[in-house]
Short mmCIF file of C-alpha atoms and ligand atoms in Angstrom, two decimals:
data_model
loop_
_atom_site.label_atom_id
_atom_site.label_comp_id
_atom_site.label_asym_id
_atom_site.label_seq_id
_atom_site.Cartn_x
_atom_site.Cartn_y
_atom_site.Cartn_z
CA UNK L 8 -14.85 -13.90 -28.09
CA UNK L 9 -15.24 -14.60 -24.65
CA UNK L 10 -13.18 -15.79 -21.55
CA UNK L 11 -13.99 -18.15 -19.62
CA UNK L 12 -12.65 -17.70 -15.64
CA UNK L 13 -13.04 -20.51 -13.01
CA UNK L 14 -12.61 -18.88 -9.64
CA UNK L 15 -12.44 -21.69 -7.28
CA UNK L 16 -13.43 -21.56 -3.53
CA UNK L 17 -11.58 -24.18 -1.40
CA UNK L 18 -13.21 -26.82 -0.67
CA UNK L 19 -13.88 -27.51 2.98
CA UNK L 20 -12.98 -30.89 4.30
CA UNK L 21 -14.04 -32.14 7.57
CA UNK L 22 -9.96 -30.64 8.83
CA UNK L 23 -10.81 -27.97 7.61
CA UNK L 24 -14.50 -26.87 8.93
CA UNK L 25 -12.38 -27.73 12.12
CA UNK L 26 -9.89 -24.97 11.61
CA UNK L 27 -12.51 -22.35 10.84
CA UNK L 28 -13.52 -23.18 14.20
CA UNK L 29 -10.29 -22.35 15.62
CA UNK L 30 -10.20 -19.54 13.41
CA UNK L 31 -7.61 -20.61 10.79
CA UNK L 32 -9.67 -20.53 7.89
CA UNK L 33 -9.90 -18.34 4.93
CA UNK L 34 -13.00 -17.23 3.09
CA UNK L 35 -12.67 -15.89 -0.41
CA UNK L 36 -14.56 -14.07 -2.82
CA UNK L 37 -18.37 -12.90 -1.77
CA UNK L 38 -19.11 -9.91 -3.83
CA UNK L 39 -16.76 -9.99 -6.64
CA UNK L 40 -16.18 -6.55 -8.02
CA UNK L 41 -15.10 -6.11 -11.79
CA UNK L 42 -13.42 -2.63 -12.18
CA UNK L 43 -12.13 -2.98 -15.71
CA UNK L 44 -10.55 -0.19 -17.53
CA UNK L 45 -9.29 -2.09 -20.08
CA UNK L 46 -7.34 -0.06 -23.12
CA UNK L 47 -6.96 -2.29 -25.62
CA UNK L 48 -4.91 -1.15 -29.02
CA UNK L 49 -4.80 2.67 -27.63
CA UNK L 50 -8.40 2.57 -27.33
CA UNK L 51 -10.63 2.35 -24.61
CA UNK L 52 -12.77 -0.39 -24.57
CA UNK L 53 -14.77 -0.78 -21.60
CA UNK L 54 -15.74 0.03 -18.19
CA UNK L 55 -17.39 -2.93 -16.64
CA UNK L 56 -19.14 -3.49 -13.55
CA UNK L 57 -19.90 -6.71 -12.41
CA UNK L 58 -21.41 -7.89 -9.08
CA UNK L 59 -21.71 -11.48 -8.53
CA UNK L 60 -23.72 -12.29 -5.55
CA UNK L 61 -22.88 -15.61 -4.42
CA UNK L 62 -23.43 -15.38 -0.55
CA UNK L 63 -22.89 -18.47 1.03
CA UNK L 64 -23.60 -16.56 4.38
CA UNK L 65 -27.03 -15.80 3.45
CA UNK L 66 -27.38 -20.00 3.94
CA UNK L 67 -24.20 -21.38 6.09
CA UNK L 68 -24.25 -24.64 4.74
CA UNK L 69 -23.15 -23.15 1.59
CA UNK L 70 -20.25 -22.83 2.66
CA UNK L 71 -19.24 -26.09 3.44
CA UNK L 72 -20.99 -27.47 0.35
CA UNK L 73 -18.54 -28.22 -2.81
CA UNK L 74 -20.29 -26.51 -5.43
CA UNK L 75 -17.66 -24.18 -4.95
CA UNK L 76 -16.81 -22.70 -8.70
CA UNK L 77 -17.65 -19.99 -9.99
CA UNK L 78 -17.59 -19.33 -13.37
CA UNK L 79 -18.02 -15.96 -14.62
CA UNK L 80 -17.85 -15.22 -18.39
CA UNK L 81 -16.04 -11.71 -18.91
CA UNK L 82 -17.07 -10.34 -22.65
CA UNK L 83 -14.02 -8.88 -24.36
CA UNK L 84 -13.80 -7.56 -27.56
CA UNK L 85 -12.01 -9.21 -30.10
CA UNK L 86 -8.12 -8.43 -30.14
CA UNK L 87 -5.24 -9.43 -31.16
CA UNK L 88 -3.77 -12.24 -28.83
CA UNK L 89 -0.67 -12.50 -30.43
CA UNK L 90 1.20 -10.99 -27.30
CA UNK L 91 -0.01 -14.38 -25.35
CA UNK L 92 1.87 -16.80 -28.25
CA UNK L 93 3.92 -19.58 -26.25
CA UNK L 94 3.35 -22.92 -26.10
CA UNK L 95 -0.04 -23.86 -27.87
CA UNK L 96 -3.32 -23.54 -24.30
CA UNK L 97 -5.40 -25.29 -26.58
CA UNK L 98 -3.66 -28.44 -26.38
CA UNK L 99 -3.07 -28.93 -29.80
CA UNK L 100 0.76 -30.39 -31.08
CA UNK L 101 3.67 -27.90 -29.91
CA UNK L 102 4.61 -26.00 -32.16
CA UNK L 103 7.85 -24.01 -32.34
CA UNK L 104 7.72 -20.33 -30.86
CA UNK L 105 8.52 -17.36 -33.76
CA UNK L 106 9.09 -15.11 -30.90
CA UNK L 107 12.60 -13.30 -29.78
CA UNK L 108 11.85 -13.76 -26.03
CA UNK L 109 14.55 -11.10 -24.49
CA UNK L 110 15.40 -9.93 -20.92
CA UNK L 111 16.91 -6.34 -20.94
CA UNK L 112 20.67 -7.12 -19.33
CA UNK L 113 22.99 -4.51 -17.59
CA UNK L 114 23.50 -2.00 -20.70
CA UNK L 115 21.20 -2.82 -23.12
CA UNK L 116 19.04 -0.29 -25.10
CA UNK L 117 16.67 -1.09 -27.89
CA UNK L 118 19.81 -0.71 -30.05
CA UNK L 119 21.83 -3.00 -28.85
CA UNK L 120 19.05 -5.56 -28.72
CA UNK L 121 17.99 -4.90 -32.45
CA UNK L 122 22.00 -5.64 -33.19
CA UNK L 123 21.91 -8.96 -31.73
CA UNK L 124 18.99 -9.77 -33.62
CA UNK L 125 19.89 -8.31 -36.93
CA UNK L 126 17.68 -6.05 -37.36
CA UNK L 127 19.54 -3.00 -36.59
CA UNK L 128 18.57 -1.48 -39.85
CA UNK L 129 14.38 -1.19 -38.61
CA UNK L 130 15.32 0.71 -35.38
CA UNK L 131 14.98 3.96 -37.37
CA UNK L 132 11.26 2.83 -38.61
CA UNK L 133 10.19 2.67 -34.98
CA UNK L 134 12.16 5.43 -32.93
CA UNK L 135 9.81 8.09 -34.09
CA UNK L 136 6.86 6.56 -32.62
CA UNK L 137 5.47 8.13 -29.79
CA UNK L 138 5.18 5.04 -27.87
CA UNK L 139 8.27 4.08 -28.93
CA UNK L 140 10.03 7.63 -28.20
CA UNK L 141 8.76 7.15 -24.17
CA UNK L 142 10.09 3.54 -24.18
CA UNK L 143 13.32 4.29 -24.84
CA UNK L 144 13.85 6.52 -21.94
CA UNK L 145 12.35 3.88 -19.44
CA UNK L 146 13.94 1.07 -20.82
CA UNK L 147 15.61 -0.98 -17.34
CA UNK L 148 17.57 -4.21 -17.39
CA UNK L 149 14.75 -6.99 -16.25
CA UNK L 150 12.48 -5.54 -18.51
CA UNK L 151 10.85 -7.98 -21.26
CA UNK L 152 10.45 -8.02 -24.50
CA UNK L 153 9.28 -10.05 -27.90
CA UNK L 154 9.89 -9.74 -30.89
CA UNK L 155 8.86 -11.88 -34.17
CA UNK L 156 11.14 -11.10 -37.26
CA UNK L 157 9.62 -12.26 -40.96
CA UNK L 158 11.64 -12.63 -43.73
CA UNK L 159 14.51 -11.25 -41.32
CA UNK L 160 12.95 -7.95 -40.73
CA UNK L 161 10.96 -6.85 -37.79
CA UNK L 162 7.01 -7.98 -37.93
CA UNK L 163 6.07 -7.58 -34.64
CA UNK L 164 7.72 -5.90 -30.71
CA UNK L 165 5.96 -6.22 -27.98
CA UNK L 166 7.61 -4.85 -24.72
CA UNK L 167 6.67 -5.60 -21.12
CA UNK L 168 6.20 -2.57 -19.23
CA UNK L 169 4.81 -4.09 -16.02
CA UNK L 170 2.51 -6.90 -15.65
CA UNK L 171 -0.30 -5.91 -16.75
CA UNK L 172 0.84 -2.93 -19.58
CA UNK L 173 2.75 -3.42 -22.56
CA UNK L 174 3.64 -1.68 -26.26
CA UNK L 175 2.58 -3.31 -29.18
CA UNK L 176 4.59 -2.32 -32.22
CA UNK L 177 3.37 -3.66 -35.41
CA UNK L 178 4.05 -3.53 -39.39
CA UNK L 179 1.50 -1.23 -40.63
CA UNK L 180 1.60 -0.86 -44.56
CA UNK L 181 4.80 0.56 -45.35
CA UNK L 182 5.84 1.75 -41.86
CA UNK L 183 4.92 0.70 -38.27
CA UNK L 184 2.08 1.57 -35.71
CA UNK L 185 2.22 1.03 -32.00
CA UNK L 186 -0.30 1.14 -29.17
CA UNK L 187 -0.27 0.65 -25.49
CA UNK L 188 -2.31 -1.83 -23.81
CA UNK L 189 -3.67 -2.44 -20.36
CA UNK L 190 -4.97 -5.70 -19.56
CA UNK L 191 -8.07 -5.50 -17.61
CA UNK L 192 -7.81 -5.40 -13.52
CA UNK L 193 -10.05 -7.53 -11.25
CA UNK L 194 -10.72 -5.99 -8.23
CA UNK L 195 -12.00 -9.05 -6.28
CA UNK L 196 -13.19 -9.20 -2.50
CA UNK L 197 -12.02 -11.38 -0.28
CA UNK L 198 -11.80 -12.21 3.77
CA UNK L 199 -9.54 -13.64 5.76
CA UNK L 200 -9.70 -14.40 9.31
CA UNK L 201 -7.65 -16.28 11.92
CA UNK L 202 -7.35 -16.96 15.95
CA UNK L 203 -3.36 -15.71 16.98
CA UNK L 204 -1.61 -18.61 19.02
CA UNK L 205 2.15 -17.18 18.38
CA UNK L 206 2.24 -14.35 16.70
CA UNK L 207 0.47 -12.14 14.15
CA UNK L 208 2.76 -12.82 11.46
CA UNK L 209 2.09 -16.74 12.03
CA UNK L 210 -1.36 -16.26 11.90
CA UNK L 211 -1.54 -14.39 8.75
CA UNK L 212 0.41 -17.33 7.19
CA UNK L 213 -2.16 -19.84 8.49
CA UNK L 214 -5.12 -17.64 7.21
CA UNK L 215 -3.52 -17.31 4.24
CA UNK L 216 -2.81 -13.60 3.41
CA UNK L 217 0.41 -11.66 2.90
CA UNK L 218 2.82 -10.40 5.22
CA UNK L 219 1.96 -7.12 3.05
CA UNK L 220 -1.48 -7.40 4.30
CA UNK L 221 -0.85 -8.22 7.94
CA UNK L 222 1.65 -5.27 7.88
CA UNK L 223 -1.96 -2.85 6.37
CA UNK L 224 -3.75 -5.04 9.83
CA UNK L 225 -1.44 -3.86 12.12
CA UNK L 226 -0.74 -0.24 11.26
CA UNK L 227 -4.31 0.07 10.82
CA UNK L 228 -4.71 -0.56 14.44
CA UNK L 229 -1.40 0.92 15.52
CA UNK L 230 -2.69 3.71 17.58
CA UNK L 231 -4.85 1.39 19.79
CA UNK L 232 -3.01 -1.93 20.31
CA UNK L 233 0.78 -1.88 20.73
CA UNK L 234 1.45 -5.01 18.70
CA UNK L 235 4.97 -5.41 19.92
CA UNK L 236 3.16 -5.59 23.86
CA UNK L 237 -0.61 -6.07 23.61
CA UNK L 238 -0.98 -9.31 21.24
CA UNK L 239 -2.21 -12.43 23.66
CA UNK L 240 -2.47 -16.25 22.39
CA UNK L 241 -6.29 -15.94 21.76
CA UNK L 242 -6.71 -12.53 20.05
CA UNK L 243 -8.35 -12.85 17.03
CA UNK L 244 -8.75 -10.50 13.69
CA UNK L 245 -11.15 -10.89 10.54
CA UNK L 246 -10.77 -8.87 7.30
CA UNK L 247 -12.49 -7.89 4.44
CA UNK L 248 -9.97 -6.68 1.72
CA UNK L 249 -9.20 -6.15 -2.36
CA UNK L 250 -7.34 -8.54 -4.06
CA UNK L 251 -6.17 -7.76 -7.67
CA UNK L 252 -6.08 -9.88 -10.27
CA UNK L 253 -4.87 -9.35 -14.21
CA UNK L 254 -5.15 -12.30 -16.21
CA UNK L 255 -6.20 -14.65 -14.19
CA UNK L 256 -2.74 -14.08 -11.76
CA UNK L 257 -2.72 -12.61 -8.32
CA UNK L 258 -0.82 -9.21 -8.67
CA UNK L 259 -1.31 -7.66 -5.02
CA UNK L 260 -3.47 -7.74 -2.01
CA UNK L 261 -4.76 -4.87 -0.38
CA UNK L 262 -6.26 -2.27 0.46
CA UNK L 263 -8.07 -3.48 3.61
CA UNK L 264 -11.85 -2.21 3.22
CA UNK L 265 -12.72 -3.38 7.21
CA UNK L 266 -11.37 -5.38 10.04
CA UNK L 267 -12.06 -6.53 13.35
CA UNK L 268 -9.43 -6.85 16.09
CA UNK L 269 -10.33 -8.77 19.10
CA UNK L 270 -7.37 -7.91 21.70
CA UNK L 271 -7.36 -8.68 25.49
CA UNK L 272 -10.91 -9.24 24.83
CA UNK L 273 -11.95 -6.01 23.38
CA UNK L 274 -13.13 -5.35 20.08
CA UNK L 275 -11.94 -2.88 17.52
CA UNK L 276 -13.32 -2.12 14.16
CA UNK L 277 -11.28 -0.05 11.22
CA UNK L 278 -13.73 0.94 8.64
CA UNK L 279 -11.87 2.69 5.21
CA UNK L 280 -13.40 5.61 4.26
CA UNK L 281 -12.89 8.17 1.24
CA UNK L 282 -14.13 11.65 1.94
CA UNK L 283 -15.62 13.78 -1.26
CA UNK L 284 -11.97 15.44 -1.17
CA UNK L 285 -10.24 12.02 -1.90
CA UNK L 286 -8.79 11.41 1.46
CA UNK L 287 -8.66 8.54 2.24
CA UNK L 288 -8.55 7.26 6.41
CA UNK L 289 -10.08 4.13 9.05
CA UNK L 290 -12.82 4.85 11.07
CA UNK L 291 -14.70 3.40 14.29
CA UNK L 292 -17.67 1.63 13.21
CA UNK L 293 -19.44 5.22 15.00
CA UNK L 294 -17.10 7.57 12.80
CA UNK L 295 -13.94 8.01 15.16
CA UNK L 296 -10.39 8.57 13.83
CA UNK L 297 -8.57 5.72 14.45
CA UNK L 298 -5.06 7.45 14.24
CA UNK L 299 -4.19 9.87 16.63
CA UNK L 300 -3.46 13.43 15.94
CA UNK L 301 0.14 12.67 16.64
CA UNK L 302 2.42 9.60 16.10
CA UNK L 303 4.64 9.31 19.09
CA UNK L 304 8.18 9.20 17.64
CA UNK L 305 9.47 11.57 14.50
CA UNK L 306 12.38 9.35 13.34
CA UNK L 307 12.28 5.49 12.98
CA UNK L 308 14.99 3.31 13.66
CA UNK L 309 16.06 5.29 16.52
CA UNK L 310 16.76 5.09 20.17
CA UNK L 311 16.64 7.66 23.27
CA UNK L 312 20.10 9.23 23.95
CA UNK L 313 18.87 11.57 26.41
CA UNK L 314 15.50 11.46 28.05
CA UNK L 315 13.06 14.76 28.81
CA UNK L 316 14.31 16.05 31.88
CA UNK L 317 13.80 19.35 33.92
CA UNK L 318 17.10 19.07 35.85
CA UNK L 319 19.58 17.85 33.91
CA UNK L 320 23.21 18.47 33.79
CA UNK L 321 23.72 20.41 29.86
CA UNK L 322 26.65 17.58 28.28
CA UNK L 323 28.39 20.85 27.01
CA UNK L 324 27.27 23.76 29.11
CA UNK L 325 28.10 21.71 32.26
CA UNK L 326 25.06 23.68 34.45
CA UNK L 327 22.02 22.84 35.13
CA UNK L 328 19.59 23.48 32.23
CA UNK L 329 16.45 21.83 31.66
CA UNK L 330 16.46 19.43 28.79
CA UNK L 331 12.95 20.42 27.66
CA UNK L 332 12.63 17.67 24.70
CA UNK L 333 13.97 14.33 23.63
CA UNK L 334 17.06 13.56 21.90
CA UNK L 335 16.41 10.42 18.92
CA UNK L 336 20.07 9.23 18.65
CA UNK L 337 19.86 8.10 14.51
CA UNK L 338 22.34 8.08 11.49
CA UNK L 339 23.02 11.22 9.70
CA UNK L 340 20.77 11.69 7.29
CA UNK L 341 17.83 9.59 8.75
CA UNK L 342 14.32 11.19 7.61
CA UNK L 343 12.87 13.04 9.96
CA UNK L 344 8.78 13.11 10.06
CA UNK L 345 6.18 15.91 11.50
CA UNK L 346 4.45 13.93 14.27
CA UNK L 347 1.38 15.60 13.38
CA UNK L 348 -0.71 17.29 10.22
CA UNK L 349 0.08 21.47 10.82
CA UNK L 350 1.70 24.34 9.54
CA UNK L 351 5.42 25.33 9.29
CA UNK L 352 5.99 28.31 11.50
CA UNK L 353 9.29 28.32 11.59
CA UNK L 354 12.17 27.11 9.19
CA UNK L 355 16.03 27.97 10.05
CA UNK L 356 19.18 28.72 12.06
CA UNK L 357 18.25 28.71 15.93
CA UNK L 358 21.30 29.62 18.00
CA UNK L 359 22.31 26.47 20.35
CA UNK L 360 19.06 24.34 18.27
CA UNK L 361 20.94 24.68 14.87
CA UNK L 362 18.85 23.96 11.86
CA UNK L 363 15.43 24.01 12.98
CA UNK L 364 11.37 23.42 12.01
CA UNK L 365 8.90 24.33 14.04
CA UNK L 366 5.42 23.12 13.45
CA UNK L 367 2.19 24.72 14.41
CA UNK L 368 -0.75 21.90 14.95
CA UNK L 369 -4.16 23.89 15.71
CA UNK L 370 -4.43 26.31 18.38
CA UNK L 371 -3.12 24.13 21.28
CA UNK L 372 -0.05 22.43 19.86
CA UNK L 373 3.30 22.47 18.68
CA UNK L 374 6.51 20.81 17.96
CA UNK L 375 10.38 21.29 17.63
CA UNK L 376 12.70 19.54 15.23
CA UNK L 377 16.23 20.53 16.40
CA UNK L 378 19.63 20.14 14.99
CA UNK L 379 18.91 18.98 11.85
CA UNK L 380 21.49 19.02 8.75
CA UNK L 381 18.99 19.98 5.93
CA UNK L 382 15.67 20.22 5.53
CA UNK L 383 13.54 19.13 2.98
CA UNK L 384 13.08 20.39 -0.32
CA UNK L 385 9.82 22.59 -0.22
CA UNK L 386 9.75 22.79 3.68
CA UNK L 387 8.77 26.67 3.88
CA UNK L 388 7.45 29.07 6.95
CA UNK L 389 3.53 28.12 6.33
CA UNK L 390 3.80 25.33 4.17
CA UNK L 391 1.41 22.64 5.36
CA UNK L 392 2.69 19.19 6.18
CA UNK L 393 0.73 15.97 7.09
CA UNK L 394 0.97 13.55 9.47
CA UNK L 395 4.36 11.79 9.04
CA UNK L 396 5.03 13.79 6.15
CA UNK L 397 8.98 14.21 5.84
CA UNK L 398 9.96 17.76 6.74
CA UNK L 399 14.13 16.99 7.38
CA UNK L 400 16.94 15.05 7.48
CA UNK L 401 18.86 14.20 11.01
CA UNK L 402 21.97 16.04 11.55
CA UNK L 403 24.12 17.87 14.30
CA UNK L 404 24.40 21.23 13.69
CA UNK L 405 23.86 23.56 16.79
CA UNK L 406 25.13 22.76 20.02
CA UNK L 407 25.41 18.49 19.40
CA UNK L 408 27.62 16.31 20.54
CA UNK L 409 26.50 13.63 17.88
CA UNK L 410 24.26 13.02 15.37
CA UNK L 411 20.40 13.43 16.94
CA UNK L 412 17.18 14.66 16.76
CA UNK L 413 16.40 17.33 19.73
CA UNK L 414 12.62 16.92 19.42
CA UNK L 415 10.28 19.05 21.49
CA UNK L 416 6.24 18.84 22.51
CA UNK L 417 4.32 21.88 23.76
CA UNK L 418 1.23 21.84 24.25
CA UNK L 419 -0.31 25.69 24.97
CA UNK L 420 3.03 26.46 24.83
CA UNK L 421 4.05 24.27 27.86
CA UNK L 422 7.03 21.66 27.33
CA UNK L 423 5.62 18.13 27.77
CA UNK L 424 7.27 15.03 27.93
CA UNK L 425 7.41 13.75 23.87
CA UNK L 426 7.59 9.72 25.22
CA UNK L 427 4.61 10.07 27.95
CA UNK L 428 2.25 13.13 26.81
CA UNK L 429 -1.27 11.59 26.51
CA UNK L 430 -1.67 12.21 22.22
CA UNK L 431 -5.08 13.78 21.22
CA UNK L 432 -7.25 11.67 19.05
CA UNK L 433 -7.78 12.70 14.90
CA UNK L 434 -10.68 14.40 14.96
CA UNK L 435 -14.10 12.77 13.87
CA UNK L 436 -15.51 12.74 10.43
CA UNK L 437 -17.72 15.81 10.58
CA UNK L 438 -21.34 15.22 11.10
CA UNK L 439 -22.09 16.37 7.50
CA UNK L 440 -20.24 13.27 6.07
CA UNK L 441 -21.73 10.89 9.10
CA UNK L 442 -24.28 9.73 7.09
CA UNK L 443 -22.58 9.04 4.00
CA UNK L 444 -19.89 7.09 6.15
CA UNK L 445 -22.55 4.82 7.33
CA UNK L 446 -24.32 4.32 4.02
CA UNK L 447 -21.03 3.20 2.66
CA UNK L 448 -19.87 1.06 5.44
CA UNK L 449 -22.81 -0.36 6.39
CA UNK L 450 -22.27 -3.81 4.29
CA UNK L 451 -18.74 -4.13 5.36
CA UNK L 452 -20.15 -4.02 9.09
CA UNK L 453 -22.98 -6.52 8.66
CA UNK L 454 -20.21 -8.50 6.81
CA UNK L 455 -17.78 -8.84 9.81
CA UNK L 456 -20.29 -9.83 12.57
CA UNK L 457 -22.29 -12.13 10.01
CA UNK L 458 -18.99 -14.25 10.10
CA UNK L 459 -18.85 -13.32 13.54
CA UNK L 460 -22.22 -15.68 13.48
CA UNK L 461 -20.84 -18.12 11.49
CA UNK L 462 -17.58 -18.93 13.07
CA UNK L 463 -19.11 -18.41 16.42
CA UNK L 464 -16.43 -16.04 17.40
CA UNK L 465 -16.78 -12.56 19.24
ZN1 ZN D 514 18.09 17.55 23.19
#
């Protein structure tokens, strides 16, 4: 049995070719990439890897031409398609659907739902089942079900775990058998690009990809372009990134594999990367970290109640005694992040600082979390945390007026400034991992300046 998929491109009208122009034009699917773990009936079926290369860049006028489907036939093994019964596909006469369709409601549990549909009396058959025996503990109200009685006893359950997974129970001789399956998840390419006029968000909309996806853009590129200060009408991004597909239906977009920013001008690549450890971070096109070693502020949401200052007046010492940190006024409670990948040095009561974590980040560097009101579970002395890894909770224990978070930035044990310190870069990939960095970007890279070429923009 096969399916048969019809992936259309858009055609490109006259308008349109204009808007690519201008930038608001989205290109889909080069390289489409088949990862397919597909577990069909608790077994697993097949791994397939499919590369389709239809490159309309390799002749531009391709791309503008309207043979624009592509039909790819993906083999699967035969199975039983029951779970898909609805209204006939093939277009034959309607015919009436055997299946229970049920939405778990506010209190339900399998037992309740067997009641209503008289069938109370089978629960027992099933319960044991393994399958069966995890259900019932994850069972939410939303959740879907189906279930096709015969005779006015239970044939056939299938339950909805997520879009793509679900738990086929079925009559099996004298008892019942069950088995998970896992429909088969398209990874598929695609690229987006678009010329910003109002705003980023705008743009994303006119190029066609998520406000999930422009929210991956941006933080990708938050340590070099403030996008609440640096975005001009003009600025222009392309992206190369993974859709998902099961079934023929868009479940999510994302990750971004590559992007270019133009801001102000100035170009910016992101490159992802996955080291042989598994971590995964954007690069420079040469390598670079795009983060920083430090984000700026440890709690979100917040604002300034008392700036870094030298000379200032102590609200509850009244004498002069340097306020050597920043105070983030925030809601009890409020998460509280470690500006920077380090280890715990310190974790504890410190006199007028209260509840405190101190965090050692290499040689050079450190930072003060002060008057916390808990910290989080597992935060130890040497425990290491990452980057904006949560390490407490805001509070006011210590000397505090209000709720706030006294935060502090030394740098060889010097106080600095938390708002205006100049932040260290991430270090570089190492030079042992260069090479395999370029290998596996280089595509992506000829990829963003080839419709650099195309739409004449850079
Ligand atoms: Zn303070």
């Amino acid at each position: 049995m096969t399916w048969n998929k019809d992936f259309k491109r858009p055609r490109i009208s006259p308008n349109q070719a204009h808007a690519r122009k201008s930038g608001h034009h989205r290109w889909i699917v080069r390289g489409v990439l088949f990862i397919v773990t597909a577990s069909v009936l608790g077994v697993v079926l097949a791994t397939t890897h499919k590369s389709l290369s239809v490159d309309p860049a390799a002749s531009p006028s391709q791309a503008t031409d309207s043979s624009d489907v592509i039909s790819l036939t993906i083999p699967v093994p035969p199975t039983n398609r029951s779970d898909f019964i609805g209204p006939s596909p093939l277009g034959k006469a309607p015919e009436i659907d055997p299946w229970e369709h049920i939405t778990v409601k506010k209190g339900d549990t399998l037992s309740t739902i067997f009641s209503r549909l008289e069938i109370h009396s089978q629960l027992h058959n099933i319960t044991s089942l393994p399958e069966i025996k995890k259900l019932l503990k994850s069972i939410r109200p939303g959740d879907r079900l189906q279930i096709l009685k015969d005779n006015g006893a239970l044939a056939e359950l299938i339950y909805h775990k997520s879009e793509t997974e679900r738990v086929h129970v079925k009559r099996d001789g004298d008892g019942y058998a069950a088995s998970k399956i896992s429909d088969p998840i398209e990874h598929r390419q695609a690229v987006a690009e678009a010329t910003i006029e109002d705003s980023l968000f705008l743009a994303g909309k006119k190029a066609g990809i998520s406000d999930n996806l422009i929210m991956q853009l941006a933080e990708t590129f938050e340590y070099d372009i403030d996008f609440a200060l640096d975005i001009r009408t003009g600025d222009h991004f392309r992206v190369i990134y993974q859709e998902q597909f099961a079934n023929g239906k868009k479940l999510k977009d994302g990750p971004i594999l590559a992007a270019q920013f133009i801001n102000k001008g100035k170009t910016y690549y992101a490159f992802r990367y996955t080291n042989p450890k598994g971590e995964t971070a954007y690069y420079s096109a040469d390598g670079r970290s795009l983060k920083k070693a430090f984000i700026r502020t440890p709690v979100k949401f917040s604002r300034i109640s008392s700036h870094f200052n030298p000379k200032r007046k102590h609200p509850i010492l009244h004498k002069v005694r340097a306020h050597r940190g920043v105070d983030y006024a925030a809601p009890k409670g409020t998460p509280v992040k470690s500006t920077g990948e380090g280890k715990v040095t310190f974790v504890g009561w410190k006199k007028g600082y209260g509840k405190t974590i101190i965090v050692q980040h290499g040689s050079r560097y450190s930072t003060l979390y002060a008057h916390l009101s808990g910290f989080k579970k597992g935060i130890k002395r040497g425990r290491r945390v990452k980057q904006g890894q949560v390490i407490g909770f805001v509070g006011k224990t210590g000397s505090a007026t209000g709720y706030h978070l006294h935060y502090e930035f030394r740098v060889n044990n010097v106080h600095k400034n938390p708002v205006t310190v100049k932040l260290p870069k991430a270090p570089p990939l190492p030079k042992s991992l260069k090479t395999d960095f370029m290998t596996q970007t280089a595509a992506l890279k000829a990829q963003l300046d080839r419709y650099a070429s195309l739409s004449g923009k850079d």
